[in-house]
């Protein structure tokens, strides 16, 4: 028998049930920061699409630059002024980690 976790059936092979990364506090905190950066980036993107009109000098190049700027802003916001969703996810996963290690009493 193999000790490596198998991919979840029907997931396309991209998702595994390996929870060994949850054991490290540093990994959980890094995942929380990345999650927060992604969340803030999605918020910024949603706010940009809700604009009421087009600017005089809008182009594909300026839109692409604005997207890159928003992505960097989201990463900086997650690192320096978090809104708390990453911390909440980290706490949730740290509480769930002992239950997923496979040991039963």
mmCIF file of C-alpha atoms in Angstrom:
data_model
loop_
_atom_site.group_PDB
_atom_site.id
_atom_site.type_symbol
_atom_site.label_atom_id
_atom_site.label_comp_id
_atom_site.label_asym_id
_atom_site.label_seq_id
_atom_site.Cartn_x
_atom_site.Cartn_y
_atom_site.Cartn_z
ATOM 1 C CA UNK A 1 0.000 0.000 0.000
ATOM 2 C CA UNK A 2 1.135 3.505 -0.790
ATOM 3 C CA UNK A 3 1.372 6.109 1.984
ATOM 4 C CA UNK A 4 0.929 9.086 -0.341
ATOM 5 C CA UNK A 5 -2.569 10.526 -0.431
ATOM 6 C CA UNK A 6 -4.563 9.881 -3.558
ATOM 7 C CA UNK A 7 -6.330 12.685 -5.426
ATOM 8 C CA UNK A 8 -10.000 13.161 -4.691
ATOM 9 C CA UNK A 9 -12.125 11.324 -7.227
ATOM 10 C CA UNK A 10 -13.634 13.551 -9.884
ATOM 11 C CA UNK A 11 -11.364 16.471 -9.079
ATOM 12 C CA UNK A 12 -9.308 16.312 -12.243
ATOM 13 C CA UNK A 13 -6.241 15.211 -10.274
ATOM 14 C CA UNK A 14 -5.454 18.713 -9.025
ATOM 15 C CA UNK A 15 -6.726 18.380 -5.458
ATOM 16 C CA UNK A 16 -5.355 15.973 -2.885
ATOM 17 C CA UNK A 17 -6.399 15.084 0.627
ATOM 18 C CA UNK A 18 -2.884 15.695 1.944
ATOM 19 C CA UNK A 19 -3.225 17.791 5.094
ATOM 20 C CA UNK A 20 0.388 17.574 6.275
ATOM 21 C CA UNK A 21 0.950 21.253 5.437
ATOM 22 C CA UNK A 22 -1.613 22.225 8.093
ATOM 23 C CA UNK A 23 0.782 21.098 10.828
ATOM 24 C CA UNK A 24 3.093 24.089 10.415
ATOM 25 C CA UNK A 25 1.990 27.427 11.856
ATOM 26 C CA UNK A 26 4.166 29.278 9.325
ATOM 27 C CA UNK A 27 2.435 27.508 6.427
ATOM 28 C CA UNK A 28 -0.983 28.393 7.825
ATOM 29 C CA UNK A 29 -0.049 32.048 8.274
ATOM 30 C CA UNK A 30 1.407 32.245 4.760
ATOM 31 C CA UNK A 31 -1.746 30.651 3.346
ATOM 32 C CA UNK A 32 -3.863 33.150 5.282
ATOM 33 C CA UNK A 33 -1.911 36.086 3.838
ATOM 34 C CA UNK A 34 -2.166 34.685 0.300
ATOM 35 C CA UNK A 35 -5.900 34.081 0.747
ATOM 36 C CA UNK A 36 -6.407 37.629 1.997
ATOM 37 C CA UNK A 37 -4.410 39.037 -0.926
ATOM 38 C CA UNK A 38 -6.549 37.072 -3.383
ATOM 39 C CA UNK A 39 -9.743 38.182 -1.650
ATOM 40 C CA UNK A 40 -8.745 41.863 -1.627
ATOM 41 C CA UNK A 41 -7.668 41.562 -5.276
ATOM 42 C CA UNK A 42 -11.078 40.192 -6.197
ATOM 43 C CA UNK A 43 -12.733 43.067 -4.334
ATOM 44 C CA UNK A 44 -10.627 45.635 -6.190
ATOM 45 C CA UNK A 45 -11.356 43.970 -9.531
ATOM 46 C CA UNK A 46 -15.071 43.957 -8.769
ATOM 47 C CA UNK A 47 -14.959 47.638 -7.840
ATOM 48 C CA UNK A 48 -13.124 48.452 -11.093
ATOM 49 C CA UNK A 49 -15.765 46.664 -13.200
ATOM 50 C CA UNK A 50 -18.520 48.655 -11.471
ATOM 51 C CA UNK A 51 -17.315 51.937 -12.961
ATOM 52 C CA UNK A 52 -20.008 54.216 -14.309
ATOM 53 C CA UNK A 53 -18.260 55.237 -17.491
ATOM 54 C CA UNK A 54 -15.138 54.996 -19.567
ATOM 55 C CA UNK A 55 -12.280 57.426 -19.322
ATOM 56 C CA UNK A 56 -11.076 59.492 -22.225
ATOM 57 C CA UNK A 57 -7.718 57.723 -22.455
ATOM 58 C CA UNK A 58 -8.689 54.142 -21.531
ATOM 59 C CA UNK A 59 -6.968 51.392 -23.480
ATOM 60 C CA UNK A 60 -6.028 47.718 -23.093
ATOM 61 C CA UNK A 61 -2.527 48.731 -21.970
ATOM 62 C CA UNK A 62 -3.784 51.054 -19.252
ATOM 63 C CA UNK A 63 -6.295 48.428 -18.123
ATOM 64 C CA UNK A 64 -3.549 45.801 -17.896
ATOM 65 C CA UNK A 65 -1.305 48.180 -15.945
ATOM 66 C CA UNK A 66 -4.184 49.011 -13.579
ATOM 67 C CA UNK A 67 -4.788 45.279 -13.016
ATOM 68 C CA UNK A 68 -1.118 44.741 -12.139
ATOM 69 C CA UNK A 69 -1.210 47.776 -9.855
ATOM 70 C CA UNK A 70 -4.328 46.440 -8.119
ATOM 71 C CA UNK A 71 -2.685 43.042 -7.655
ATOM 72 C CA UNK A 72 0.352 44.647 -5.996
ATOM 73 C CA UNK A 73 -1.900 46.852 -3.876
ATOM 74 C CA UNK A 74 -3.845 43.790 -2.716
ATOM 75 C CA UNK A 75 -0.630 42.012 -1.695
ATOM 76 C CA UNK A 76 0.584 45.077 0.203
ATOM 77 C CA UNK A 77 -2.772 45.524 1.911
ATOM 78 C CA UNK A 78 -2.806 41.873 2.999
ATOM 79 C CA UNK A 79 0.722 42.164 4.393
ATOM 80 C CA UNK A 80 0.489 45.555 6.131
ATOM 81 C CA UNK A 81 -3.182 46.365 6.761
ATOM 82 C CA UNK A 82 -5.132 43.098 6.763
ATOM 83 C CA UNK A 83 -8.912 43.149 6.961
ATOM 84 C CA UNK A 84 -8.938 39.939 9.024
ATOM 85 C CA UNK A 85 -10.301 37.307 6.671
ATOM 86 C CA UNK A 86 -6.892 35.658 6.311
ATOM 87 C CA UNK A 87 -6.470 35.494 10.085
ATOM 88 C CA UNK A 88 -9.943 33.987 10.450
ATOM 89 C CA UNK A 89 -9.106 31.348 7.847
ATOM 90 C CA UNK A 90 -5.792 30.582 9.580
ATOM 91 C CA UNK A 91 -7.543 30.142 12.935
ATOM 92 C CA UNK A 92 -10.214 27.943 11.377
ATOM 93 C CA UNK A 93 -7.644 25.693 9.711
ATOM 94 C CA UNK A 94 -5.505 25.475 12.850
ATOM 95 C CA UNK A 95 -8.546 24.276 14.817
ATOM 96 C CA UNK A 96 -9.449 21.787 12.074
ATOM 97 C CA UNK A 97 -5.889 20.435 11.731
ATOM 98 C CA UNK A 98 -5.970 18.029 14.727
ATOM 99 C CA UNK A 99 -9.223 16.528 13.469
ATOM 100 C CA UNK A 100 -7.785 15.834 10.030
ATOM 101 C CA UNK A 101 -4.534 14.119 11.024
ATOM 102 C CA UNK A 102 -6.178 10.702 10.983
ATOM 103 C CA UNK A 103 -5.603 9.782 14.639
ATOM 104 C CA UNK A 104 -8.631 8.493 16.477
ATOM 105 C CA UNK A 105 -8.911 7.911 20.255
#
